[in-house]
Short mmCIF file of C-alpha atoms and ligand atoms in Angstrom, two decimals:
data_model
loop_
_atom_site.label_atom_id
_atom_site.label_comp_id
_atom_site.label_asym_id
_atom_site.label_seq_id
_atom_site.Cartn_x
_atom_site.Cartn_y
_atom_site.Cartn_z
CA MET K 166 12.44 25.13 4.86
CA THR K 167 13.20 21.54 5.86
CA VAL K 168 10.27 19.50 7.08
CA ARG K 169 11.01 17.44 10.19
CA HIS K 170 10.45 13.76 9.62
CA ASP K 171 11.35 10.18 10.38
CA ILE K 172 9.98 8.07 7.54
CA LYS K 173 11.07 5.06 5.50
CA ASP K 174 11.98 6.50 2.09
CA ILE K 175 11.26 9.96 0.68
CA GLY K 176 11.70 8.47 -2.81
CA LEU K 177 8.29 6.79 -2.48
CA ALA K 178 6.54 10.20 -2.67
CA PRO K 179 5.31 10.04 -6.32
CA GLN K 180 3.44 6.78 -5.68
CA GLY K 181 2.05 8.13 -2.40
CA LYS K 182 0.80 11.32 -4.08
CA LEU K 183 -1.14 9.35 -6.70
CA ARG K 184 -2.73 7.18 -4.02
CA ILE K 185 -3.65 10.23 -1.92
CA GLU K 186 -5.36 11.74 -4.97
CA TRP K 187 -7.21 8.47 -5.62
CA ALA K 188 -8.55 8.50 -2.05
CA GLU K 189 -9.50 12.18 -2.34
CA GLN K 190 -11.81 11.36 -5.25
CA ASP K 191 -14.02 9.33 -2.90
CA MET K 192 -13.97 11.87 -0.04
CA PRO K 193 -16.44 14.54 -1.19
CA VAL K 194 -17.45 15.74 2.27
CA LEU K 195 -13.88 16.36 3.33
CA ARG K 196 -13.25 18.12 0.01
CA GLN K 197 -16.12 20.52 0.73
CA ILE K 198 -14.83 21.22 4.21
CA ARG K 199 -11.37 21.81 2.79
CA ALA K 200 -12.75 24.34 0.29
CA ARG K 201 -14.47 26.25 3.11
CA PHE K 202 -11.39 26.02 5.35
CA GLU K 203 -9.26 27.51 2.54
CA VAL K 204 -11.41 30.63 2.63
CA GLU K 205 -12.25 30.91 6.35
CA LYS K 206 -8.97 29.64 7.89
CA PRO K 207 -10.62 28.55 11.17
CA LEU K 208 -7.42 26.84 12.39
CA GLN K 209 -5.02 29.64 11.50
CA GLY K 210 -1.76 29.10 13.38
CA VAL K 211 -3.19 26.35 15.61
CA ARG K 212 -0.59 23.65 16.34
CA ILE K 213 -2.12 20.20 15.89
CA ALA K 214 -0.44 16.84 16.56
CA ALA K 215 -2.33 13.92 15.02
CA CYS K 216 -1.49 10.36 16.08
CA LEU K 217 -3.45 8.35 13.51
CA HIS K 218 -3.03 5.45 11.11
CA ILE K 219 -1.03 7.17 8.37
CA THR K 220 -2.96 6.24 5.26
CA THR K 221 -4.11 7.95 2.07
CA GLU K 222 -7.30 8.98 3.86
CA THR K 223 -5.40 10.46 6.79
CA ALA K 224 -3.29 12.43 4.31
CA ASN K 225 -6.50 14.00 3.03
CA LEU K 226 -7.49 14.92 6.57
CA GLY K 227 -4.03 16.50 6.88
CA ARG K 228 -4.58 18.54 3.72
CA THR K 229 -7.92 19.75 5.12
CA LEU K 230 -6.45 20.83 8.46
CA GLN K 231 -3.58 22.49 6.63
CA ALA K 232 -6.04 24.33 4.37
CA GLY K 233 -7.69 25.63 7.55
CA GLY K 234 -4.37 27.17 8.56
CA ALA K 235 -3.25 24.51 11.05
CA ASP K 236 0.40 23.92 11.80
CA LEU K 237 0.24 20.12 11.71
CA VAL K 238 2.44 17.16 12.61
CA PHE K 239 1.62 13.46 12.14
CA CYS K 240 2.81 10.38 14.01
CA ALA K 241 1.69 6.74 13.75
CA SER K 242 -1.00 5.34 16.04
CA ASN K 243 0.10 1.77 15.35
CA PRO K 244 3.51 0.30 14.48
CA LEU K 245 2.21 -1.71 11.52
CA SER K 246 -0.47 0.46 9.89
CA THR K 247 1.70 3.14 8.26
CA GLN K 248 1.71 3.45 4.47
CA ASP K 249 5.32 4.43 3.71
CA ASP K 250 4.59 6.00 0.33
CA VAL K 251 2.02 8.26 2.02
CA THR K 252 4.48 9.47 4.66
CA ALA K 253 6.92 10.30 1.86
CA SER K 254 4.35 12.35 -0.01
CA LEU K 255 3.18 14.10 3.17
CA VAL K 256 6.72 15.34 3.71
CA ALA K 257 7.79 15.96 0.09
CA ASP K 258 4.57 17.23 -1.48
CA TYR K 259 2.56 18.69 1.38
CA GLY K 260 5.31 19.83 3.76
CA ILE K 261 3.70 18.09 6.75
CA PRO K 262 6.18 16.89 9.41
CA THR K 263 5.62 13.13 9.76
CA PHE K 264 7.00 10.49 12.11
CA ALA K 265 5.91 7.00 11.10
CA ILE K 266 7.53 3.91 9.61
CA LYS K 267 5.69 0.67 8.87
CA GLY K 268 7.13 -2.04 11.14
CA GLU K 269 8.72 0.38 13.63
CA ASP K 270 9.65 -1.16 17.00
CA THR K 271 8.06 -0.07 20.28
CA GLU K 272 10.94 2.27 21.13
CA THR K 273 10.64 4.07 17.76
CA TYR K 274 6.85 4.18 18.11
CA TYR K 275 7.15 6.12 21.37
CA ALA K 276 10.04 8.25 20.02
CA HIS K 277 7.66 9.29 17.23
CA ILE K 278 4.97 10.23 19.74
CA LYS K 279 7.53 12.28 21.60
CA ALA K 280 8.55 14.01 18.35
CA ALA K 281 4.89 14.93 17.78
CA LEU K 282 4.68 16.38 21.30
CA ASP K 283 7.84 18.38 20.61
CA HIS K 284 5.63 20.33 18.20
CA ASN K 285 3.92 21.76 21.33
CA PRO K 286 0.39 20.97 20.13
CA GLN K 287 -2.68 22.94 21.15
CA ILE K 288 -4.95 20.21 19.77
CA THR K 289 -4.18 16.49 19.76
CA MET K 290 -5.95 13.91 17.60
CA ASP K 291 -5.72 10.30 18.66
CA ASP K 292 -6.67 6.87 17.42
CA GLY K 293 -6.35 4.85 20.62
CA ALA K 294 -5.40 7.66 23.08
CA ASP K 295 -1.63 6.99 23.11
CA LEU K 296 -0.70 10.59 22.27
CA VAL K 297 -2.91 12.19 24.88
CA THR K 298 -1.73 9.67 27.47
CA ALA K 299 1.91 10.55 26.71
CA LEU K 300 1.07 14.25 26.88
CA LEU K 301 -0.57 13.90 30.28
CA LYS K 302 2.30 11.76 31.59
CA THR K 303 5.29 13.64 30.17
CA ARG K 304 4.31 17.08 28.87
CA GLN K 305 2.03 18.67 31.44
CA ASP K 306 3.58 22.01 30.51
CA LEU K 307 1.42 21.89 27.34
CA ILE K 308 -1.87 21.72 29.26
CA PRO K 309 -2.46 25.49 29.73
CA GLY K 310 -2.20 26.08 25.97
CA MET K 311 -4.48 23.20 24.93
CA TYR K 312 -7.81 23.75 23.18
CA GLY K 313 -8.49 20.04 23.64
CA SER K 314 -8.26 16.67 22.05
CA THR K 315 -10.22 14.40 19.70
CA GLU K 316 -10.45 10.61 19.70
CA GLU K 317 -11.16 8.44 16.68
CA THR K 318 -11.84 4.96 18.04
CA THR K 319 -13.97 2.98 20.52
CA THR K 320 -10.96 1.71 22.50
CA GLY K 321 -9.58 5.25 22.86
CA VAL K 322 -12.94 6.61 24.01
CA ILE K 323 -13.15 3.86 26.66
CA ARG K 324 -9.66 4.80 27.91
CA LEU K 325 -10.51 8.51 27.93
CA ARG K 326 -13.76 7.99 29.83
CA ALA K 327 -11.78 6.06 32.47
CA MET K 328 -9.29 8.95 32.61
CA ALA K 329 -12.12 11.50 32.96
CA ALA K 330 -13.66 9.44 35.79
CA ASP K 331 -10.28 9.49 37.57
CA GLY K 332 -10.00 13.27 37.02
CA VAL K 333 -6.84 12.81 34.94
CA ILE K 334 -8.02 14.71 31.86
CA ARG K 335 -7.16 18.38 31.98
CA PHE K 336 -8.88 19.70 28.82
CA PRO K 337 -12.01 18.88 26.82
CA VAL K 338 -12.01 15.78 24.63
CA ILE K 339 -14.36 15.10 21.72
CA ALA K 340 -15.31 11.47 21.13
CA VAL K 341 -15.40 11.48 17.33
CA ASN K 342 -16.00 7.72 17.42
CA ASP K 343 -19.40 8.26 18.99
CA ALA K 344 -20.75 10.44 16.17
CA ILE K 345 -23.43 8.53 14.27
CA THR K 346 -21.76 9.39 10.96
CA LYS K 347 -18.61 7.75 12.35
CA HIS K 348 -19.39 4.47 14.08
CA PHE K 349 -22.50 3.45 12.09
CA PHE K 350 -20.44 3.54 8.90
CA ASP K 351 -16.68 3.42 9.56
CA ASN K 352 -16.89 0.80 12.32
CA ARG K 353 -19.51 -1.34 10.60
CA TYR K 354 -19.10 -1.07 6.81
CA GLY K 355 -15.47 0.08 6.93
CA THR K 356 -14.24 -2.64 9.31
CA GLY K 357 -16.51 -5.19 7.66
CA GLN K 358 -15.01 -4.71 4.21
CA SER K 359 -11.40 -3.95 5.17
CA THR K 360 -11.10 -6.87 7.60
CA ILE K 361 -12.22 -9.35 4.96
CA ASP K 362 -9.85 -7.57 2.54
CA GLY K 363 -6.93 -8.03 4.96
CA ILE K 364 -7.70 -11.72 5.52
CA LEU K 365 -7.97 -12.38 1.79
CA ARG K 366 -4.78 -10.50 0.91
CA ALA K 367 -2.88 -12.39 3.61
CA THR K 368 -4.27 -15.86 2.87
CA ASN K 369 -5.98 -15.96 -0.54
CA ARG K 370 -8.29 -18.61 0.97
CA LEU K 371 -11.98 -19.21 0.33
CA ILE K 372 -14.53 -17.95 2.85
CA ALA K 373 -17.65 -19.65 1.44
CA GLY K 374 -18.68 -22.75 3.32
CA LYS K 375 -16.30 -22.13 6.25
CA ASN K 376 -17.01 -21.75 9.95
CA PHE K 377 -16.12 -18.11 10.55
CA VAL K 378 -15.97 -17.18 14.24
CA VAL K 379 -16.14 -13.51 15.22
CA GLY K 380 -15.20 -12.53 18.77
CA GLY K 381 -17.63 -9.79 19.85
CA TYR K 382 -20.73 -8.23 18.31
CA GLY K 383 -20.09 -4.49 18.65
CA TRP K 384 -20.24 -2.23 15.60
CA CYS K 385 -17.01 -3.50 14.06
CA ALA K 386 -17.73 -7.17 14.70
CA ARG K 387 -21.26 -6.81 13.29
CA GLY K 388 -19.73 -5.51 10.07
CA ILE K 389 -17.24 -8.37 9.84
CA ALA K 390 -19.95 -10.96 10.53
CA MET K 391 -22.30 -9.39 7.98
CA ARG K 392 -19.69 -9.46 5.22
CA ALA K 393 -18.49 -13.01 6.04
CA GLN K 394 -22.13 -14.16 5.99
CA GLY K 395 -22.56 -12.40 2.64
CA MET K 396 -19.62 -14.38 1.26
CA GLY K 397 -21.21 -17.66 2.24
CA ALA K 398 -19.55 -18.41 5.56
CA SER K 399 -21.38 -19.96 8.46
CA VAL K 400 -20.82 -17.28 11.10
CA ILE K 401 -20.45 -17.97 14.82
CA ILE K 402 -20.43 -15.10 17.34
CA THR K 403 -18.96 -15.15 20.83
CA GLU K 404 -20.33 -12.48 23.19
CA VAL K 405 -20.55 -11.55 26.88
CA ASN K 406 -23.36 -9.03 26.44
CA PRO K 407 -26.86 -10.61 26.40
CA PHE K 408 -28.41 -7.94 24.15
CA ARG K 409 -25.69 -8.31 21.57
CA ALA K 410 -25.79 -12.09 21.78
CA LEU K 411 -29.53 -11.97 21.15
CA GLU K 412 -29.06 -9.60 18.23
CA ALA K 413 -26.46 -11.92 16.73
CA VAL K 414 -28.84 -14.88 16.96
CA MET K 415 -31.62 -12.91 15.28
CA ASP K 416 -29.21 -11.75 12.58
CA GLY K 417 -28.90 -15.43 11.72
CA HIS K 418 -25.62 -16.34 13.45
CA ARG K 419 -24.86 -19.10 15.93
CA VAL K 420 -23.72 -17.88 19.36
CA MET K 421 -21.53 -19.96 21.67
CA PRO K 422 -18.51 -19.62 24.00
CA MET K 423 -15.12 -19.31 22.30
CA HIS K 424 -13.94 -22.59 23.79
CA GLN K 425 -16.85 -24.38 22.11
CA ALA K 426 -16.31 -22.55 18.80
CA ALA K 427 -12.54 -23.11 18.61
CA PRO K 428 -12.61 -26.83 17.64
CA ILE K 429 -14.91 -26.19 14.65
CA ALA K 430 -13.51 -22.84 13.51
CA ASP K 431 -11.82 -22.35 10.14
CA TYR K 432 -11.31 -18.65 10.94
CA VAL K 433 -11.40 -16.81 14.27
CA ILE K 434 -11.37 -12.99 14.09
CA THR K 435 -11.38 -10.94 17.29
CA SER K 436 -12.98 -7.52 17.52
CA THR K 437 -13.92 -6.96 21.15
CA GLY K 438 -11.52 -4.35 22.60
CA ASN K 439 -10.61 -6.82 25.35
CA LYS K 440 -7.64 -9.09 26.02
CA HIS K 441 -7.06 -12.83 25.52
CA VAL K 442 -10.33 -13.42 23.71
CA ILE K 443 -8.51 -16.34 22.10
CA ASP K 444 -6.55 -17.92 24.94
CA ARG K 445 -4.26 -20.89 25.64
CA ASP K 446 -7.13 -23.32 26.24
CA ASP K 447 -8.61 -22.39 22.85
CA PHE K 448 -5.33 -23.15 21.03
CA GLU K 449 -5.36 -26.52 22.79
CA VAL K 450 -8.59 -27.52 21.01
CA MET K 451 -8.34 -25.64 17.68
CA LYS K 452 -8.53 -27.74 14.56
CA ASP K 453 -5.54 -28.10 12.25
CA GLY K 454 -5.18 -25.14 9.86
CA CYS K 455 -7.30 -22.63 11.75
CA ILE K 456 -6.64 -19.02 10.66
CA ILE K 457 -6.72 -16.40 13.42
CA ALA K 458 -6.58 -12.62 13.19
CA ASN K 459 -7.49 -9.51 15.14
CA SER K 460 -9.39 -6.45 14.07
CA GLY K 461 -9.56 -4.72 17.46
CA HIS K 462 -7.38 -1.71 18.25
CA PHE K 463 -4.64 -3.37 20.33
CA ASN K 464 -2.74 -6.61 19.75
CA VAL K 465 -3.90 -8.11 23.04
CA GLU K 466 -7.05 -9.91 21.92
CA ILE K 467 -5.13 -13.05 20.96
CA ASN K 468 -2.85 -14.50 23.62
CA ILE K 469 0.16 -14.57 21.28
CA PRO K 470 2.77 -15.21 24.01
CA ALA K 471 0.87 -18.40 24.95
CA LEU K 472 0.77 -19.52 21.30
CA GLN K 473 4.50 -18.86 20.93
CA GLU K 474 5.21 -20.79 24.12
CA MET K 475 3.07 -23.76 23.04
CA ALA K 476 4.47 -23.98 19.50
CA VAL K 477 7.32 -26.36 18.66
CA SER K 478 8.13 -24.38 15.52
CA SER K 479 7.06 -21.31 13.61
CA ARG K 480 7.67 -19.80 10.17
CA GLU K 481 6.33 -17.06 7.93
CA ILE K 482 4.62 -19.07 5.24
CA ARG K 483 3.28 -16.00 3.36
CA PRO K 484 3.59 -12.26 4.07
CA TYR K 485 1.49 -11.51 7.16
CA THR K 486 0.81 -15.24 7.73
CA GLN K 487 2.78 -16.93 10.52
CA GLU K 488 2.45 -20.68 10.91
CA TYR K 489 2.69 -22.11 14.44
CA VAL K 490 3.04 -25.89 14.79
CA LEU K 491 1.74 -27.33 18.07
CA PRO K 492 3.27 -30.43 19.75
CA ASP K 493 0.64 -32.78 18.26
CA GLY K 494 1.27 -31.44 14.75
CA ARG K 495 -1.77 -29.16 14.48
CA ARG K 496 -1.05 -25.86 12.72
CA VAL K 497 -2.46 -22.46 13.65
CA TYR K 498 -2.03 -19.48 11.28
CA LEU K 499 -1.72 -16.06 12.91
CA LEU K 500 -2.25 -13.11 10.56
CA GLY K 501 -0.56 -9.70 10.83
CA GLU K 502 1.13 -10.41 14.19
CA GLY K 503 -2.29 -10.06 15.83
CA ARG K 504 -2.44 -6.36 14.98
CA LEU K 505 -5.40 -4.78 13.17
CA ILE K 506 -5.53 -7.04 10.12
CA ASN K 507 -7.33 -4.48 7.95
CA LEU K 508 -4.45 -2.02 8.27
CA THR K 509 -1.53 -4.44 8.42
CA ALA K 510 -2.33 -6.69 5.46
CA ALA K 511 -4.70 -4.35 3.59
CA GLU K 512 -5.10 -0.58 3.32
CA GLY K 513 -7.62 0.12 6.09
CA HIS K 514 -11.17 1.30 5.57
CA PRO K 515 -12.12 2.55 2.13
CA SER K 516 -12.02 6.31 1.56
CA SER K 517 -15.78 6.73 1.33
CA VAL K 518 -16.36 5.89 5.02
CA MET K 519 -13.20 7.64 6.22
CA ASP K 520 -14.66 10.71 4.46
CA MET K 521 -17.31 10.94 7.17
CA SER K 522 -15.01 10.00 10.08
CA PHE K 523 -12.44 12.60 9.11
CA ALA K 524 -15.07 15.23 8.31
CA ASN K 525 -16.06 14.82 11.98
CA GLN K 526 -12.41 15.20 13.00
CA ALA K 527 -11.96 18.41 11.00
CA LEU K 528 -15.23 19.91 12.25
CA SER K 529 -14.40 18.90 15.84
CA ALA K 530 -11.02 20.65 15.64
CA GLU K 531 -12.77 23.80 14.41
CA TYR K 532 -15.34 23.44 17.21
CA LEU K 533 -12.62 23.11 19.86
CA VAL K 534 -10.93 26.30 18.67
CA LYS K 535 -14.25 28.17 18.81
CA HIS K 536 -15.72 26.69 22.00
CA SER K 537 -12.95 25.23 24.15
CA LYS K 538 -13.33 27.93 26.82
CA GLU K 539 -16.99 26.98 27.39
CA LEU K 540 -16.16 23.29 27.91
CA ASP K 541 -15.07 21.34 31.01
CA ASN K 542 -12.36 18.71 31.30
CA GLN K 543 -14.72 15.99 30.10
CA VAL K 544 -15.36 13.67 27.18
CA TYR K 545 -17.97 15.28 24.89
CA PRO K 546 -19.87 13.92 21.90
CA VAL K 547 -19.49 15.57 18.50
CA PRO K 548 -22.23 18.25 18.56
CA GLU K 549 -25.37 16.86 16.92
CA ASN K 550 -25.61 19.65 14.36
CA LEU K 551 -22.13 18.80 13.05
CA ASP K 552 -22.87 15.06 12.91
CA ARG K 553 -26.08 15.86 11.02
CA LEU K 554 -24.25 18.20 8.67
CA VAL K 555 -21.85 15.39 7.75
CA ALA K 556 -24.80 13.09 6.98
CA LEU K 557 -26.53 15.73 4.86
CA LEU K 558 -23.36 16.54 2.92
CA LYS K 559 -22.70 12.84 2.31
CA LEU K 560 -26.25 12.24 1.04
CA GLU K 561 -25.95 15.28 -1.23
CA ALA K 562 -22.63 14.04 -2.61
CA MET K 563 -24.21 10.64 -3.26
CA GLY K 564 -27.12 12.28 -5.08
CA VAL K 565 -29.63 10.86 -2.59
CA GLN K 566 -32.74 12.88 -1.79
CA MET K 567 -34.75 12.42 1.40
CA ASP K 568 -38.40 13.17 2.03
CA GLN K 569 -39.45 16.29 3.95
CA LEU K 570 -42.12 16.38 6.63
CA THR K 571 -45.28 18.20 5.54
CA ASP K 572 -46.64 20.92 7.87
CA GLU K 573 -49.45 18.50 8.76
CA GLN K 574 -46.94 15.78 9.72
CA GLN K 575 -44.82 18.21 11.68
CA GLU K 576 -47.88 19.29 13.66
CA TYR K 577 -48.93 15.66 14.22
CA LEU K 578 -45.52 14.85 15.70
CA THR K 579 -45.70 17.72 18.18
CA SER K 580 -49.30 17.27 19.30
CA TRP K 581 -50.67 14.79 21.84
CA GLU K 582 -54.39 15.13 21.30
CA ALA K 583 -54.89 12.90 18.27
CA GLY K 584 -55.64 9.31 19.35
CA THR K 585 -57.76 6.37 18.29
N1 ADE N 267 -8.73 3.29 10.45
C1 ADE N 267 -9.26 2.30 9.71
N2 ADE N 267 -9.06 2.51 8.41
C2 ADE N 267 -8.39 3.66 8.29
C3 ADE N 267 -7.90 4.40 7.18
N3 ADE N 267 -8.08 4.00 5.93
N4 ADE N 267 -7.25 5.54 7.45
C4 ADE N 267 -7.07 5.95 8.72
N5 ADE N 267 -7.51 5.31 9.79
C5 ADE N 267 -8.17 4.17 9.57
#
């Protein structure tokens, strides 16, 4: 049987397969779920369309869903994050229809989403809510057959909550991002490490001793700041939320407005989920040689059109590093076209954290099949028992033992009479 696909080069499959196996070795929780799914087949015959970053880790999620009996199709959730050897292996070795090419233009990106919807999914998985948005706009005929949808990332959850408030959502959605075993680890340690990895692969520059500005102090930004600090940078945070700003100060960072940080910045990395965090007026005062990149979901955090308009010339000086020369001769270096730097110039989060994120995805898909009828057209958290299960399985796989409450301690916690 031919497997539907639109990918770069099927000949890359052998390399992709090796890399998928390498990732699998550091994904013990997903492996356990896959072993159970192979026996229980909780997703037997369920059509799933997953619009995710197509990486080695995502391939292992695909193998898990497939083991559960799902009839799966993949499409890219970002034009620049696809790993072309992985798409080749997904098609050639695992028989999973895949529509994703690294560097695809906007038209192809949406054609790939359409191809995924042509699979008539009963469950959609999103990283940024583009697939579910396209479904609700163009394929309302699919709604009656839907078990529901899952969402991987903060930006997508924000979009979906806005849709739920407007009554646009027509089936239950599970906010995988909000599971503790997702955002505490993937967003913080995953983004922290992979963002630095992307910056280093693109620039090969030193971080120690530099002024490293991070836009935002949410989970992802905290991780980036923590790792930059660990490498010897002097970290500056820009924030609009007073609690987060305070936390950043007490974590040892300076906090100031972006316009004040721009003239002293050696690096500026955005991770806010909002637009034009670095704007025209910031480019006007940036020092010569400043390196800028984005680690938020969409490529709107840096006002790239303004930079392009202001520049007198531009060239790609290294892969993923675009030099813009301003009228007074100052140079600004934009990494990865302002798209998620960890997935454009590096390989995304390491497998060990994606293990927990994608365990939540697999368990949420199973949950939707079992419980969809009891749910409303709302955004739901991952059920706490599943989140907890992921944590327990991860600890077990890491060989870490916790303490247990004694009966006396248990009783103490549930009584109110003991006092001074
Ligand atoms: N998002 C961030 N890193 C990722 C990875 N390695 N795979 C899939 N999605 C990701």
